[in-house]
Protein backbone atom coordinates (compact mmCIF):
# COMPACT_ATOMS: atom_id res chain seq x y z
CA UNK A 1 0.00 0.00 0.00
CA UNK A 2 0.88 3.66 -0.20
CA UNK A 3 3.19 5.15 2.42
CA UNK A 4 2.61 8.23 4.52
CA UNK A 5 5.27 9.58 6.84
CA UNK A 6 5.14 12.01 9.75
CA UNK A 7 7.87 14.02 11.36
CA UNK A 8 8.70 14.18 14.16
CA UNK A 9 7.48 10.92 15.67
CA UNK A 10 7.48 12.52 19.09
CA UNK A 11 8.10 15.96 20.50
CA UNK A 12 8.27 17.49 23.97
CA UNK A 13 7.92 21.23 24.30
CA UNK A 14 7.38 23.91 26.89
CA UNK A 15 4.02 25.54 27.39
CA UNK A 16 3.60 28.59 25.16
CA UNK A 17 5.82 27.40 22.33
CA UNK A 18 4.74 26.35 18.85
CA UNK A 19 5.27 22.95 17.30
CA UNK A 20 5.15 21.99 13.63
CA UNK A 21 4.30 18.49 12.47
CA UNK A 22 4.89 17.39 8.87
CA UNK A 23 2.89 14.83 6.93
CA UNK A 24 4.21 13.51 3.64
CA UNK A 25 2.83 11.11 1.08
CA UNK A 26 5.96 9.32 -0.10
CA UNK A 27 4.89 7.48 -3.24
CA UNK A 28 1.75 9.22 -4.39
CA UNK A 29 0.28 12.67 -4.71
CA UNK A 30 -2.52 13.68 -2.37
CA UNK A 31 -4.74 16.65 -3.06
CA UNK A 32 -6.51 15.97 0.22
CA UNK A 33 -4.97 15.19 3.58
CA UNK A 34 -6.62 14.93 6.96
CA UNK A 35 -5.47 15.62 10.51
CA UNK A 36 -6.70 13.64 13.50
CA UNK A 37 -6.08 13.72 17.22
CA UNK A 38 -6.30 10.71 19.48
CA UNK A 39 -6.36 10.61 23.27
CA UNK A 40 -5.48 7.45 25.22
CA UNK A 41 -8.01 4.63 24.92
CA UNK A 42 -10.15 6.71 22.57
CA UNK A 43 -10.89 6.67 18.88
CA UNK A 44 -9.46 9.10 16.36
CA UNK A 45 -11.10 12.53 16.21
CA UNK A 46 -11.00 14.38 12.92
CA UNK A 47 -9.61 17.89 13.35
CA UNK A 48 -9.48 19.25 9.81
CA UNK A 49 -9.38 18.51 6.11
CA UNK A 50 -6.39 19.91 4.27
CA UNK A 51 -6.71 20.66 0.56
CA UNK A 52 -3.69 21.46 -1.59
CA UNK A 53 -3.62 25.10 -2.58
CA UNK A 54 -6.61 26.17 -0.51
CA UNK A 55 -7.61 26.80 3.07
CA UNK A 56 -8.20 23.91 5.41
CA UNK A 57 -11.68 23.01 6.60
CA UNK A 58 -11.89 22.64 10.36
CA UNK A 59 -14.29 20.48 12.33
CA UNK A 60 -16.60 22.08 14.82
CA UNK A 61 -14.83 22.95 18.04
CA UNK A 62 -11.33 22.98 16.55
CA UNK A 63 -9.66 26.38 16.76
CA UNK A 64 -8.22 27.26 13.36
CA UNK A 65 -5.97 29.95 14.83
CA UNK A 66 -4.45 27.47 17.23
CA UNK A 67 -4.02 24.57 14.81
CA UNK A 68 -2.58 26.07 11.64
CA UNK A 69 -2.65 23.82 8.61
CA UNK A 70 -0.73 24.36 5.40
CA UNK A 71 -0.93 22.12 2.33
CA UNK A 72 1.56 23.75 0.02
CA UNK A 73 2.27 20.80 -2.25
CA UNK A 74 0.69 17.55 -3.35
CA UNK A 75 2.92 15.56 -1.02
CA UNK A 76 3.20 17.72 2.08
CA UNK A 77 0.81 19.05 4.70
CA UNK A 78 1.88 20.65 7.96
CA UNK A 79 0.08 21.14 11.26
CA UNK A 80 1.39 23.82 13.59
CA UNK A 81 0.16 23.83 17.16
CA UNK A 82 0.57 27.43 18.24
CA UNK A 83 1.11 28.48 21.86
CA UNK A 84 0.84 24.89 22.99
CA UNK A 85 -0.51 24.08 26.44
CA UNK A 86 -0.57 20.82 28.42
CA UNK A 87 -4.13 20.09 27.29
CA UNK A 88 -2.84 19.95 23.70
CA UNK A 89 -0.75 16.92 24.60
CA UNK A 90 -2.02 14.12 22.42
CA UNK A 91 -1.27 11.75 19.57
CA UNK A 92 -1.64 13.53 16.23
CA UNK A 93 -2.17 11.45 13.10
CA UNK A 94 -2.42 12.53 9.50
CA UNK A 95 -3.82 10.69 6.52
CA UNK A 96 -3.49 11.19 2.78
CA UNK A 97 -6.09 10.29 0.21
CA UNK A 98 -4.90 8.30 -2.78
CA UNK A 99 -7.18 8.28 -5.78
CA UNK A 100 -6.95 6.52 -9.10
CA UNK A 101 -9.03 4.68 -11.63
CA UNK A 102 -9.71 1.84 -9.22
CA UNK A 103 -8.67 3.28 -5.89
CA UNK A 104 -9.91 5.83 -3.40
CA UNK A 105 -8.33 5.08 -0.08
CA UNK A 106 -6.93 7.00 2.86
CA UNK A 107 -3.54 5.96 4.16
CA UNK A 108 -2.40 7.03 7.60
CA UNK A 109 0.90 8.22 8.93
CA UNK A 110 2.54 6.65 11.98
CA UNK A 111 1.49 9.51 14.25
CA UNK A 112 3.27 12.15 16.32
CA UNK A 113 3.21 12.09 20.10
CA UNK A 114 3.11 15.65 21.46
CA UNK A 115 3.83 16.30 25.11
CA UNK A 116 3.53 19.85 26.40
CA UNK A 117 5.12 20.52 29.76
CA UNK B 1 -22.21 10.07 6.73
CA UNK B 2 -23.31 6.51 7.41
CA UNK B 3 -22.91 5.53 11.05
CA UNK B 4 -21.32 2.19 11.86
CA UNK B 5 -21.86 -0.10 14.82
CA UNK B 6 -19.44 -2.83 15.80
CA UNK B 7 -18.75 -4.80 19.00
CA UNK B 8 -16.63 -2.98 21.55
CA UNK B 9 -14.39 -5.97 22.14
CA UNK B 10 -13.75 -9.58 21.13
CA UNK B 11 -11.50 -12.34 22.36
CA UNK B 12 -10.11 -15.30 20.47
CA UNK B 13 -7.21 -17.74 20.43
CA UNK B 14 -4.22 -18.20 18.19
CA UNK B 15 -4.95 -20.19 15.05
CA UNK B 16 -8.66 -19.44 15.08
CA UNK B 17 -10.62 -17.60 12.43
CA UNK B 18 -12.04 -14.33 13.70
CA UNK B 19 -15.06 -12.62 12.21
CA UNK B 20 -15.90 -9.04 13.16
CA UNK B 21 -19.27 -7.80 12.00
CA UNK B 22 -20.12 -4.17 11.41
CA UNK B 23 -23.60 -2.73 10.97
CA UNK B 24 -24.16 0.24 8.65
CA UNK B 25 -27.90 0.48 8.11
CA UNK B 26 -27.80 3.90 6.47
CA UNK B 27 -25.20 3.09 3.85
CA UNK B 28 -25.71 5.00 0.62
CA UNK B 29 -25.33 3.85 -2.97
CA UNK B 30 -21.91 5.42 -3.46
CA UNK B 31 -20.46 4.33 -0.12
CA UNK B 32 -17.60 1.87 0.17
CA UNK B 33 -16.76 -0.17 3.26
CA UNK B 34 -13.22 0.06 4.55
CA UNK B 35 -11.52 -1.62 7.48
CA UNK B 36 -8.44 -0.39 9.34
CA UNK B 37 -6.27 -1.95 12.03
CA UNK B 38 -4.58 0.11 14.72
CA UNK B 39 -1.89 -0.87 17.20
CA UNK B 40 -1.17 1.28 20.27
CA UNK B 41 0.73 4.48 19.47
CA UNK B 42 0.58 3.86 15.72
CA UNK B 43 -1.52 5.22 12.89
CA UNK B 44 -4.32 3.05 11.48
CA UNK B 45 -3.27 0.58 8.82
CA UNK B 46 -5.49 -0.08 5.80
CA UNK B 47 -6.69 -3.70 5.72
CA UNK B 48 -9.34 -4.06 3.05
CA UNK B 49 -12.02 -2.19 1.13
CA UNK B 50 -15.10 -3.42 -0.70
CA UNK B 51 -18.43 -2.47 -2.22
CA UNK B 52 -20.39 -5.72 -2.45
CA UNK B 53 -20.15 -9.52 -2.23
CA UNK B 54 -16.67 -10.67 -1.26
CA UNK B 55 -13.21 -9.19 -1.37
CA UNK B 56 -10.08 -11.06 -0.38
CA UNK B 57 -6.47 -10.02 -0.05
CA UNK B 58 -3.38 -11.48 1.57
CA UNK B 59 -4.43 -10.62 5.11
CA UNK B 60 -8.23 -10.71 5.28
CA UNK B 61 -11.56 -11.25 3.58
CA UNK B 62 -14.52 -8.91 3.56
CA UNK B 63 -18.03 -10.26 3.17
CA UNK B 64 -20.83 -7.89 2.21
CA UNK B 65 -24.42 -9.16 1.81
CA UNK B 66 -26.65 -7.99 -0.99
CA UNK B 67 -28.41 -5.31 1.07
CA UNK B 68 -24.99 -3.91 2.17
CA UNK B 69 -26.38 -3.00 5.58
CA UNK B 70 -23.62 -4.94 7.28
CA UNK B 71 -20.20 -6.34 6.55
CA UNK B 72 -17.93 -8.93 8.12
CA UNK B 73 -14.17 -8.77 8.33
CA UNK B 74 -12.69 -12.24 8.46
CA UNK B 75 -9.17 -12.81 9.76
CA UNK B 76 -7.97 -16.36 9.07
CA UNK B 77 -5.77 -18.14 11.60
CA UNK B 78 -5.06 -15.20 13.88
CA UNK B 79 -1.86 -14.84 15.86
CA UNK B 80 -0.93 -12.82 18.93
CA UNK B 81 0.23 -10.00 16.67
CA UNK B 82 -3.33 -9.51 15.45
CA UNK B 83 -4.27 -8.06 18.83
CA UNK B 84 -5.35 -4.54 17.92
CA UNK B 85 -8.32 -2.24 17.45
CA UNK B 86 -10.23 -2.73 14.21
CA UNK B 87 -12.29 0.07 12.69
CA UNK B 88 -15.09 -0.34 10.19
CA UNK B 89 -15.72 2.77 8.11
CA UNK B 90 -18.09 3.76 5.35
CA UNK B 91 -16.67 6.19 2.85
CA UNK B 92 -18.09 7.79 -0.24
CA UNK B 93 -16.00 6.68 -3.22
CA UNK B 94 -14.39 9.37 -5.33
CA UNK B 95 -15.31 12.18 -3.04
CA UNK B 96 -13.48 14.45 -0.67
CA UNK B 97 -15.71 13.06 2.03
CA UNK B 98 -14.01 12.83 5.37
CA UNK B 99 -13.71 9.68 7.44
CA UNK B 100 -15.32 9.72 10.86
CA UNK B 101 -14.08 6.98 13.14
CA UNK B 102 -16.37 5.03 15.43
CA UNK B 103 -15.25 3.34 18.61
CA UNK B 104 -13.78 0.29 16.86
CA UNK B 105 -13.49 -3.30 18.07
CA UNK B 106 -10.71 -4.17 20.46
CA UNK B 107 -9.58 -7.67 19.49
CA UNK B 108 -7.54 -9.65 21.99
CA UNK B 109 -5.82 -12.86 20.91
CA UNK B 110 -4.73 -15.32 23.57
CA UNK B 111 -2.13 -18.09 23.27
Coordinates of C-alpha atoms in Angstrom, one line a residue:
Chain A
X1 CA 0.0 0.0 0.0
X2 CA 0.9 3.7 -0.2
X3 CA 3.2 5.1 2.4
X4 CA 2.6 8.2 4.5
X5 CA 5.3 9.6 6.8
X6 CA 5.1 12.0 9.7
X7 CA 7.9 14.0 11.4
X8 CA 8.7 14.2 14.2
X9 CA 7.5 10.9 15.7
X10 CA 7.5 12.5 19.1
X11 CA 8.1 16.0 20.5
X12 CA 8.3 17.5 24.0
X13 CA 7.9 21.2 24.3
X14 CA 7.4 23.9 26.9
X15 CA 4.0 25.5 27.4
X16 CA 3.6 28.6 25.2
X17 CA 5.8 27.4 22.3
X18 CA 4.7 26.4 18.8
X19 CA 5.3 22.9 17.3
X20 CA 5.2 22.0 13.6
X21 CA 4.3 18.5 12.5
X22 CA 4.9 17.4 8.9
X23 CA 2.9 14.8 6.9
X24 CA 4.2 13.5 3.6
X25 CA 2.8 11.1 1.1
X26 CA 6.0 9.3 -0.1
X27 CA 4.9 7.5 -3.2
X28 CA 1.7 9.2 -4.4
X29 CA 0.3 12.7 -4.7
X30 CA -2.5 13.7 -2.4
X31 CA -4.7 16.7 -3.1
X32 CA -6.5 16.0 0.2
X33 CA -5.0 15.2 3.6
X34 CA -6.6 14.9 7.0
X35 CA -5.5 15.6 10.5
X36 CA -6.7 13.6 13.5
X37 CA -6.1 13.7 17.2
X38 CA -6.3 10.7 19.5
X39 CA -6.4 10.6 23.3
X40 CA -5.5 7.4 25.2
X41 CA -8.0 4.6 24.9
X42 CA -10.2 6.7 22.6
X43 CA -10.9 6.7 18.9
X44 CA -9.5 9.1 16.4
X45 CA -11.1 12.5 16.2
X46 CA -11.0 14.4 12.9
X47 CA -9.6 17.9 13.3
X48 CA -9.5 19.2 9.8
X49 CA -9.4 18.5 6.1
X50 CA -6.4 19.9 4.3
X51 CA -6.7 20.7 0.6
X52 CA -3.7 21.5 -1.6
X53 CA -3.6 25.1 -2.6
X54 CA -6.6 26.2 -0.5
X55 CA -7.6 26.8 3.1
X56 CA -8.2 23.9 5.4
X57 CA -11.7 23.0 6.6
X58 CA -11.9 22.6 10.4
X59 CA -14.3 20.5 12.3
X60 CA -16.6 22.1 14.8
X61 CA -14.8 22.9 18.0
X62 CA -11.3 23.0 16.5
X63 CA -9.7 26.4 16.8
X64 CA -8.2 27.3 13.4
X65 CA -6.0 30.0 14.8
X66 CA -4.5 27.5 17.2
X67 CA -4.0 24.6 14.8
X68 CA -2.6 26.1 11.6
X69 CA -2.6 23.8 8.6
X70 CA -0.7 24.4 5.4
X71 CA -0.9 22.1 2.3
X72 CA 1.6 23.7 0.0
X73 CA 2.3 20.8 -2.2
X74 CA 0.7 17.5 -3.4
X75 CA 2.9 15.6 -1.0
X76 CA 3.2 17.7 2.1
X77 CA 0.8 19.1 4.7
X78 CA 1.9 20.7 8.0
X79 CA 0.1 21.1 11.3
X80 CA 1.4 23.8 13.6
X81 CA 0.2 23.8 17.2
X82 CA 0.6 27.4 18.2
X83 CA 1.1 28.5 21.9
X84 CA 0.8 24.9 23.0
X85 CA -0.5 24.1 26.4
X86 CA -0.6 20.8 28.4
X87 CA -4.1 20.1 27.3
X88 CA -2.8 19.9 23.7
X89 CA -0.8 16.9 24.6
X90 CA -2.0 14.1 22.4
X91 CA -1.3 11.7 19.6
X92 CA -1.6 13.5 16.2
X93 CA -2.2 11.4 13.1
X94 CA -2.4 12.5 9.5
X95 CA -3.8 10.7 6.5
X96 CA -3.5 11.2 2.8
X97 CA -6.1 10.3 0.2
X98 CA -4.9 8.3 -2.8
X99 CA -7.2 8.3 -5.8
X100 CA -6.9 6.5 -9.1
X101 CA -9.0 4.7 -11.6
X102 CA -9.7 1.8 -9.2
X103 CA -8.7 3.3 -5.9
X104 CA -9.9 5.8 -3.4
X105 CA -8.3 5.1 -0.1
X106 CA -6.9 7.0 2.9
X107 CA -3.5 6.0 4.2
X108 CA -2.4 7.0 7.6
X109 CA 0.9 8.2 8.9
X110 CA 2.5 6.6 12.0
X111 CA 1.5 9.5 14.3
X112 CA 3.3 12.2 16.3
X113 CA 3.2 12.1 20.1
X114 CA 3.1 15.7 21.5
X115 CA 3.8 16.3 25.1
X116 CA 3.5 19.9 26.4
X117 CA 5.1 20.5 29.8
Chain B
X1 CA -22.2 10.1 6.7
X2 CA -23.3 6.5 7.4
X3 CA -22.9 5.5 11.0
X4 CA -21.3 2.2 11.9
X5 CA -21.9 -0.1 14.8
X6 CA -19.4 -2.8 15.8
X7 CA -18.7 -4.8 19.0
X8 CA -16.6 -3.0 21.6
X9 CA -14.4 -6.0 22.1
X10 CA -13.7 -9.6 21.1
X11 CA -11.5 -12.3 22.4
X12 CA -10.1 -15.3 20.5
X13 CA -7.2 -17.7 20.4
X14 CA -4.2 -18.2 18.2
X15 CA -4.9 -20.2 15.1
X16 CA -8.7 -19.4 15.1
X17 CA -10.6 -17.6 12.4
X18 CA -12.0 -14.3 13.7
X19 CA -15.1 -12.6 12.2
X20 CA -15.9 -9.0 13.2
X21 CA -19.3 -7.8 12.0
X22 CA -20.1 -4.2 11.4
X23 CA -23.6 -2.7 11.0
X24 CA -24.2 0.2 8.6
X25 CA -27.9 0.5 8.1
X26 CA -27.8 3.9 6.5
X27 CA -25.2 3.1 3.8
X28 CA -25.7 5.0 0.6
X29 CA -25.3 3.8 -3.0
X30 CA -21.9 5.4 -3.5
X31 CA -20.5 4.3 -0.1
X32 CA -17.6 1.9 0.2
X33 CA -16.8 -0.2 3.3
X34 CA -13.2 0.1 4.6
X35 CA -11.5 -1.6 7.5
X36 CA -8.4 -0.4 9.3
X37 CA -6.3 -2.0 12.0
X38 CA -4.6 0.1 14.7
X39 CA -1.9 -0.9 17.2
X40 CA -1.2 1.3 20.3
X41 CA 0.7 4.5 19.5
X42 CA 0.6 3.9 15.7
X43 CA -1.5 5.2 12.9
X44 CA -4.3 3.0 11.5
X45 CA -3.3 0.6 8.8
X46 CA -5.5 -0.1 5.8
X47 CA -6.7 -3.7 5.7
X48 CA -9.3 -4.1 3.1
X49 CA -12.0 -2.2 1.1
X50 CA -15.1 -3.4 -0.7
X51 CA -18.4 -2.5 -2.2
X52 CA -20.4 -5.7 -2.4
X53 CA -20.1 -9.5 -2.2
X54 CA -16.7 -10.7 -1.3
X55 CA -13.2 -9.2 -1.4
X56 CA -10.1 -11.1 -0.4
X57 CA -6.5 -10.0 -0.1
X58 CA -3.4 -11.5 1.6
X59 CA -4.4 -10.6 5.1
X60 CA -8.2 -10.7 5.3
X61 CA -11.6 -11.3 3.6
X62 CA -14.5 -8.9 3.6
X63 CA -18.0 -10.3 3.2
X64 CA -20.8 -7.9 2.2
X65 CA -24.4 -9.2 1.8
X66 CA -26.7 -8.0 -1.0
X67 CA -28.4 -5.3 1.1
X68 CA -25.0 -3.9 2.2
X69 CA -26.4 -3.0 5.6
X70 CA -23.6 -4.9 7.3
X71 CA -20.2 -6.3 6.6
X72 CA -17.9 -8.9 8.1
X73 CA -14.2 -8.8 8.3
X74 CA -12.7 -12.2 8.5
X75 CA -9.2 -12.8 9.8
X76 CA -8.0 -16.4 9.1
X77 CA -5.8 -18.1 11.6
X78 CA -5.1 -15.2 13.9
X79 CA -1.9 -14.8 15.9
X80 CA -0.9 -12.8 18.9
X81 CA 0.2 -10.0 16.7
X82 CA -3.3 -9.5 15.4
X83 CA -4.3 -8.1 18.8
X84 CA -5.3 -4.5 17.9
X85 CA -8.3 -2.2 17.4
X86 CA -10.2 -2.7 14.2
X87 CA -12.3 0.1 12.7
X88 CA -15.1 -0.3 10.2
X89 CA -15.7 2.8 8.1
X90 CA -18.1 3.8 5.4
X91 CA -16.7 6.2 2.8
X92 CA -18.1 7.8 -0.2
X93 CA -16.0 6.7 -3.2
X94 CA -14.4 9.4 -5.3
X95 CA -15.3 12.2 -3.0
X96 CA -13.5 14.5 -0.7
X97 CA -15.7 13.1 2.0
X98 CA -14.0 12.8 5.4
X99 CA -13.7 9.7 7.4
X100 CA -15.3 9.7 10.9
X101 CA -14.1 7.0 13.1
X102 CA -16.4 5.0 15.4
X103 CA -15.2 3.3 18.6
X104 CA -13.8 0.3 16.9
X105 CA -13.5 -3.3 18.1
X106 CA -10.7 -4.2 20.5
X107 CA -9.6 -7.7 19.5
X108 CA -7.5 -9.7 22.0
X109 CA -5.8 -12.9 20.9
X110 CA -4.7 -15.3 23.6
X111 CA -2.1 -18.1 23.3

